[in-house]
Structures are given as structure tokens and as C-alpha cells.
GROMACS .gro file of C-alpha atoms in nm:
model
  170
    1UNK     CA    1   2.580  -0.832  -0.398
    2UNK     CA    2   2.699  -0.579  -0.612
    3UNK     CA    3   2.450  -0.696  -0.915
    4UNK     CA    4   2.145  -0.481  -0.923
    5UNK     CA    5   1.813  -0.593  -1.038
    6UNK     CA    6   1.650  -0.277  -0.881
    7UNK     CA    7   1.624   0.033  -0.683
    8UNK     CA    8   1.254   0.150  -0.542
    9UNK     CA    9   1.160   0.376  -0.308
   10UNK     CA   10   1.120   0.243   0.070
   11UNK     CA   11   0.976   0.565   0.272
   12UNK     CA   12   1.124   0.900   0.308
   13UNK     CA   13   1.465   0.783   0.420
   14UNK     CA   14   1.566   0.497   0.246
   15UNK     CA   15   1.542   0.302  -0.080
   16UNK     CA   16   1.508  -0.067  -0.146
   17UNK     CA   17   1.843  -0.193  -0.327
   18UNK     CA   18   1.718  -0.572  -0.476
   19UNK     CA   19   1.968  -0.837  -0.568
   20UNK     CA   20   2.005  -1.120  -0.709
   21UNK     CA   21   2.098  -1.251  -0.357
   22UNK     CA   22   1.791  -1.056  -0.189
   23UNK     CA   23   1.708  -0.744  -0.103
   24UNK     CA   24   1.916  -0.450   0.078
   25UNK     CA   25   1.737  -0.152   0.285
   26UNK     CA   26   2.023   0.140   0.168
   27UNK     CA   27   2.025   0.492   0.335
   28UNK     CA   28   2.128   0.754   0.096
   29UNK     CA   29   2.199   0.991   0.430
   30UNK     CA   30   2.434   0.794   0.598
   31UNK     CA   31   2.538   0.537   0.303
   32UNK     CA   32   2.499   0.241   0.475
   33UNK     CA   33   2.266  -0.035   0.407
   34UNK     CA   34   2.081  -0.075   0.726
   35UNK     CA   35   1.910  -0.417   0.691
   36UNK     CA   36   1.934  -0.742   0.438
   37UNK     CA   37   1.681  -0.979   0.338
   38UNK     CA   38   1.734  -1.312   0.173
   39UNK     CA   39   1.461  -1.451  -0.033
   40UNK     CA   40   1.514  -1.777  -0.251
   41UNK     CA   41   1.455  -1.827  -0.629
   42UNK     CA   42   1.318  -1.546  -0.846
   43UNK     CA   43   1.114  -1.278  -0.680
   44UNK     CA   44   1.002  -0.912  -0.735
   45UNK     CA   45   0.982  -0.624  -0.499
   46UNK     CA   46   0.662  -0.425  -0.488
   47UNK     CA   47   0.658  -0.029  -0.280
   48UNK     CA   48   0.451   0.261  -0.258
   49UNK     CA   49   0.608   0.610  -0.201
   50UNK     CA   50   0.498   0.565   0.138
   51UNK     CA   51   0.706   0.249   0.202
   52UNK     CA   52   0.434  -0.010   0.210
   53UNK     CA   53   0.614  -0.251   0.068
   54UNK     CA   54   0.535  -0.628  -0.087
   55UNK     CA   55   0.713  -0.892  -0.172
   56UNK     CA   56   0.629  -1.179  -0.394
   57UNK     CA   57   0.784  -1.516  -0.504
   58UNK     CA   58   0.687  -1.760  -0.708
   59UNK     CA   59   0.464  -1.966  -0.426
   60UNK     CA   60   0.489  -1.709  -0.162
   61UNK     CA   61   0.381  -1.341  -0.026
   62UNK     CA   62   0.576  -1.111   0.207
   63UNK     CA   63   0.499  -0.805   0.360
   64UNK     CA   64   0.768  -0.577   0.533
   65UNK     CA   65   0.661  -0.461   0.891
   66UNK     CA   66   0.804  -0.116   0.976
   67UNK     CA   67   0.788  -0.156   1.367
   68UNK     CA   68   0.928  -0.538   1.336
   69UNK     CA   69   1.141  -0.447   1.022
   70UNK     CA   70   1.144  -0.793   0.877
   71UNK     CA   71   0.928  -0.960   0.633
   72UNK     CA   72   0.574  -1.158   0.709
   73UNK     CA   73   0.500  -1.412   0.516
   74UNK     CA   74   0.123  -1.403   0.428
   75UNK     CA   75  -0.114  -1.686   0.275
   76UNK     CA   76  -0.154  -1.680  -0.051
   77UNK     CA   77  -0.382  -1.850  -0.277
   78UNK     CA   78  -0.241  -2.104  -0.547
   79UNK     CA   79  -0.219  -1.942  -0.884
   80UNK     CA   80   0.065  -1.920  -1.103
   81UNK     CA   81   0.236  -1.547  -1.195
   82UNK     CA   82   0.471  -1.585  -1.504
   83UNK     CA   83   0.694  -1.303  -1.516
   84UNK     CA   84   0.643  -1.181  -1.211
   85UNK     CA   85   0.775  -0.776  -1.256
   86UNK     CA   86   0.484  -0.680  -1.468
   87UNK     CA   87   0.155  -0.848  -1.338
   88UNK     CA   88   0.143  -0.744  -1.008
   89UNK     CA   89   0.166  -0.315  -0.815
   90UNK     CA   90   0.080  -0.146  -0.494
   91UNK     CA   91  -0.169   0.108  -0.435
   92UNK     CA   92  -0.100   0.454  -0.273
   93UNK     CA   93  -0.306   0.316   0.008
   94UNK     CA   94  -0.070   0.002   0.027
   95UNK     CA   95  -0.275  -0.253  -0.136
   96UNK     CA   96  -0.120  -0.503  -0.360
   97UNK     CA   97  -0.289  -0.595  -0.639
   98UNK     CA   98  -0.184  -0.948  -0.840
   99UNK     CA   99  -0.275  -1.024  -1.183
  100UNK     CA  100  -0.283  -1.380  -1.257
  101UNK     CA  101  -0.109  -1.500  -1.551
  102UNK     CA  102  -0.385  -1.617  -1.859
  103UNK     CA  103  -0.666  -1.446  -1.695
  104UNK     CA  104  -0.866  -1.143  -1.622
  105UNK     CA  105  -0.900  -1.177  -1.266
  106UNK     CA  106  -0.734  -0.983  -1.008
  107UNK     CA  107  -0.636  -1.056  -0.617
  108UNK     CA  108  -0.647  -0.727  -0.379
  109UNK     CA  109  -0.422  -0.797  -0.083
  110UNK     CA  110  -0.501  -0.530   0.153
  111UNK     CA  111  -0.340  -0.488   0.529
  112UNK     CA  112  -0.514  -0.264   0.801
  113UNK     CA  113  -0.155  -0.142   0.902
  114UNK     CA  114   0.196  -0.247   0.791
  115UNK     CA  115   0.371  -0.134   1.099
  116UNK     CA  116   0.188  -0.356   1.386
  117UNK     CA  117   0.410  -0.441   1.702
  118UNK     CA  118   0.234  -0.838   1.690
  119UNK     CA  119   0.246  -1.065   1.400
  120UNK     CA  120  -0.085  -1.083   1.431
  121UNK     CA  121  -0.229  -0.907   1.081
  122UNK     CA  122  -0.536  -0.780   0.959
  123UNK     CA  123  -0.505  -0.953   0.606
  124UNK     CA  124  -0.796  -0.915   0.330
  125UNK     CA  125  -0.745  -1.079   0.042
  126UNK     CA  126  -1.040  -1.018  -0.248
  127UNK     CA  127  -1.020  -1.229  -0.553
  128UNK     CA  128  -1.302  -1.103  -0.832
  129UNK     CA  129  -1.365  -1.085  -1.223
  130UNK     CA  130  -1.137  -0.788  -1.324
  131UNK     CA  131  -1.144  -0.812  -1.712
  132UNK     CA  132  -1.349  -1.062  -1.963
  133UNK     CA  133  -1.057  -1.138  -2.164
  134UNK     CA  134  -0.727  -1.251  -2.046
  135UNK     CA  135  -0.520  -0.936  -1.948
  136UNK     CA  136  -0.149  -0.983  -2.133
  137UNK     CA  137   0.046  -0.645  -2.008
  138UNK     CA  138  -0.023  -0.403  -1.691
  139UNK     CA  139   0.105  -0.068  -1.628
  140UNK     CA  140   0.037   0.125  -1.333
  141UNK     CA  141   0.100   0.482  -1.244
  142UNK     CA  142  -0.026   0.731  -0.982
  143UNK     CA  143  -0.358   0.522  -0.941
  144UNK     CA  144  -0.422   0.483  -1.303
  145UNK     CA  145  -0.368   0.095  -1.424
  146UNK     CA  146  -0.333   0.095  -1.812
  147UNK     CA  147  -0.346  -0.279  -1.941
  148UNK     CA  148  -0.375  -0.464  -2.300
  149UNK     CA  149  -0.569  -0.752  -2.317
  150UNK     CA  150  -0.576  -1.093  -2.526
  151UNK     CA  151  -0.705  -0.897  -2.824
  152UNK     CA  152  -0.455  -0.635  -2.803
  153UNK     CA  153  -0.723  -0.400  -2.688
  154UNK     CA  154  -0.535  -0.111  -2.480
  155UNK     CA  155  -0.738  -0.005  -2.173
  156UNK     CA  156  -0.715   0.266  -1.908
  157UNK     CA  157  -0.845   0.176  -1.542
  158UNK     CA  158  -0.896   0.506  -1.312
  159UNK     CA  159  -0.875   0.299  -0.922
  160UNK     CA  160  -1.009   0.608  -0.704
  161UNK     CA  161  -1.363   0.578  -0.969
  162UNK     CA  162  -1.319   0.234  -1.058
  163UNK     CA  163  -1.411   0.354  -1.385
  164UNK     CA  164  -1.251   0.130  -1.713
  165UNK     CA  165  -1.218   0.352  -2.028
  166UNK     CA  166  -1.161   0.171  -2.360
  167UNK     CA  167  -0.859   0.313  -2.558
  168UNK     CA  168  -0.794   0.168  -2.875
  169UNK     CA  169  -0.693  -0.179  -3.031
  170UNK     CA  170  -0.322  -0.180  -3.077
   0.00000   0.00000   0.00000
């Protein structure tokens, strides 16, 4: 499709090109896409700079495996995710992390390796108590989360010290 929603990073050599028909994997070096993925209804793309890569729907989680290269559906508990683009990221170590929508909760989707020859996966999935007040907006950059909760209180969360610093009420 030539209507582009957006363009992330997929590893070293390619980038992920998403659609509103589903997702391309594009290679800048030769300028061909080299793979296309279909998903139905609205979804978002999720990648690291390493190229572990998510994918989530609105009843549904997919992760891409490098050695298969297709998507694996995963189980996923039932919660509801409005606008999808902003409450959810991936860690530099891969992990996904998925912000409910009206909460402060969080749910840590974690794989032991994204590029496994089997289906079979090592899935964790850890659901705790993230925030005491519903968390409206998330921003996450180079392992810091910044969020602003129900109150409108801006916070910064450091994920290597698991350390939450109060900013300021904006």
C-alpha cells in the first residue's frame, strides 16, 4: 500500500514499513521489500534497535521470529488498550511492556529469544501495580519511561534502577 502509517527500525538491515493494509519488511540496500504481513483491524507496531519486534491488535499479540521470519501469535490476557500507539514500548532487552487503558498497571511480556527454530516459546508475561493513579500518557526513550497520570502529575521512570522520580504537576 502506498499509505504510510509508519517507518521503525527492524535490525541493522532493514526497516519496518506499516500500512494500513499490514506491515512491509523494506531493505534500504537493495530497495526491495523482502517480506509482507497482513494483520486485520487497527494495530500498532512495536521494535527495538535490535529488531525485537512486537505486534499488537486490539485482542491479539504477535511476535516476529527472525529464524522463522513470520509472526507468533502469543496469549494475551483480556484487557482493553484504547489508542493503542501510545500505551504500550519495547525494551532494549526486547521486552514489551503494555499499559492498560484507565489504570496504573502494567503487563511485561518478555521472550527468552525471538529467533527460535520451533514455535515452541519461552513466554513470561508479569502483570503488577505500576502506578496508584491511572496513568493517561507514556513516553519512552532509551530506557527512561516518562508518563502523566490522572492528576496530570508528570513522572520520570529510570527501567535499568527501577527508580520513579516525581517531576512536576502539569
Amino acid at each position: 500500500s502506498n499509505i504510510i502509517y509508519s517507518i521503525k527500525q527492524a535490525d541493522d538491515n532493514c526497516l519496518w514499513v506499516s500500512t494500513h493494509l499490514g506491515v512491509n519488511r523494506f531493505c534500504p540496500d537493495s530497495k526491495q521489500v523482502t517480506a509482507n504481513y497482513e494483520f486485520s483491524g487497527d494495530y500498532c507496531l512495536y521494535s527495538n534497535t535490535k529488531g525485537n519486534t512486537w505486534v499488537i491488535g486490539k485482542d491479539w499479540i504477535k511476535f516476529y521470529n527472525v529464524k522463522q521470519k513470520k509472526f507468533i501469535e502469543v496469549s494475551r490476557p483480556d484487557y482493553t488498550i484504547s489508542n493503542l500507539e501510545s500505551r504500550a514500548f519495547v525494551t532494549d532487552d526486547g521486552a514489551l511492556w503494555v499499559f492498560p487503558s484507565g489504570t496504573g498497571n502494567v503487563y511485561h511480556y518478555s521472550l527468552n529469544e525471538f529467533g527460535q527454530e520451533k514455535t515452541q516459546k519461552k513466554l513470561s508475561i508479569l502483570y503488577s501495580q505500576f502506578h496508584n493513579n491511572p496513568i493517561n500518557n507514556i513516553y519512552y526513550e532509551h530506557g527512561v519511561l516518562c508518563f502523566i497520570d490522572a492528576k496530570q502529575d508528570l513522572y520520570m521512570y529510570d527501567i535499568s534502577r527501577k527508580s520513579k522520580l516525581y517531576i512536576r504537576n502539569i
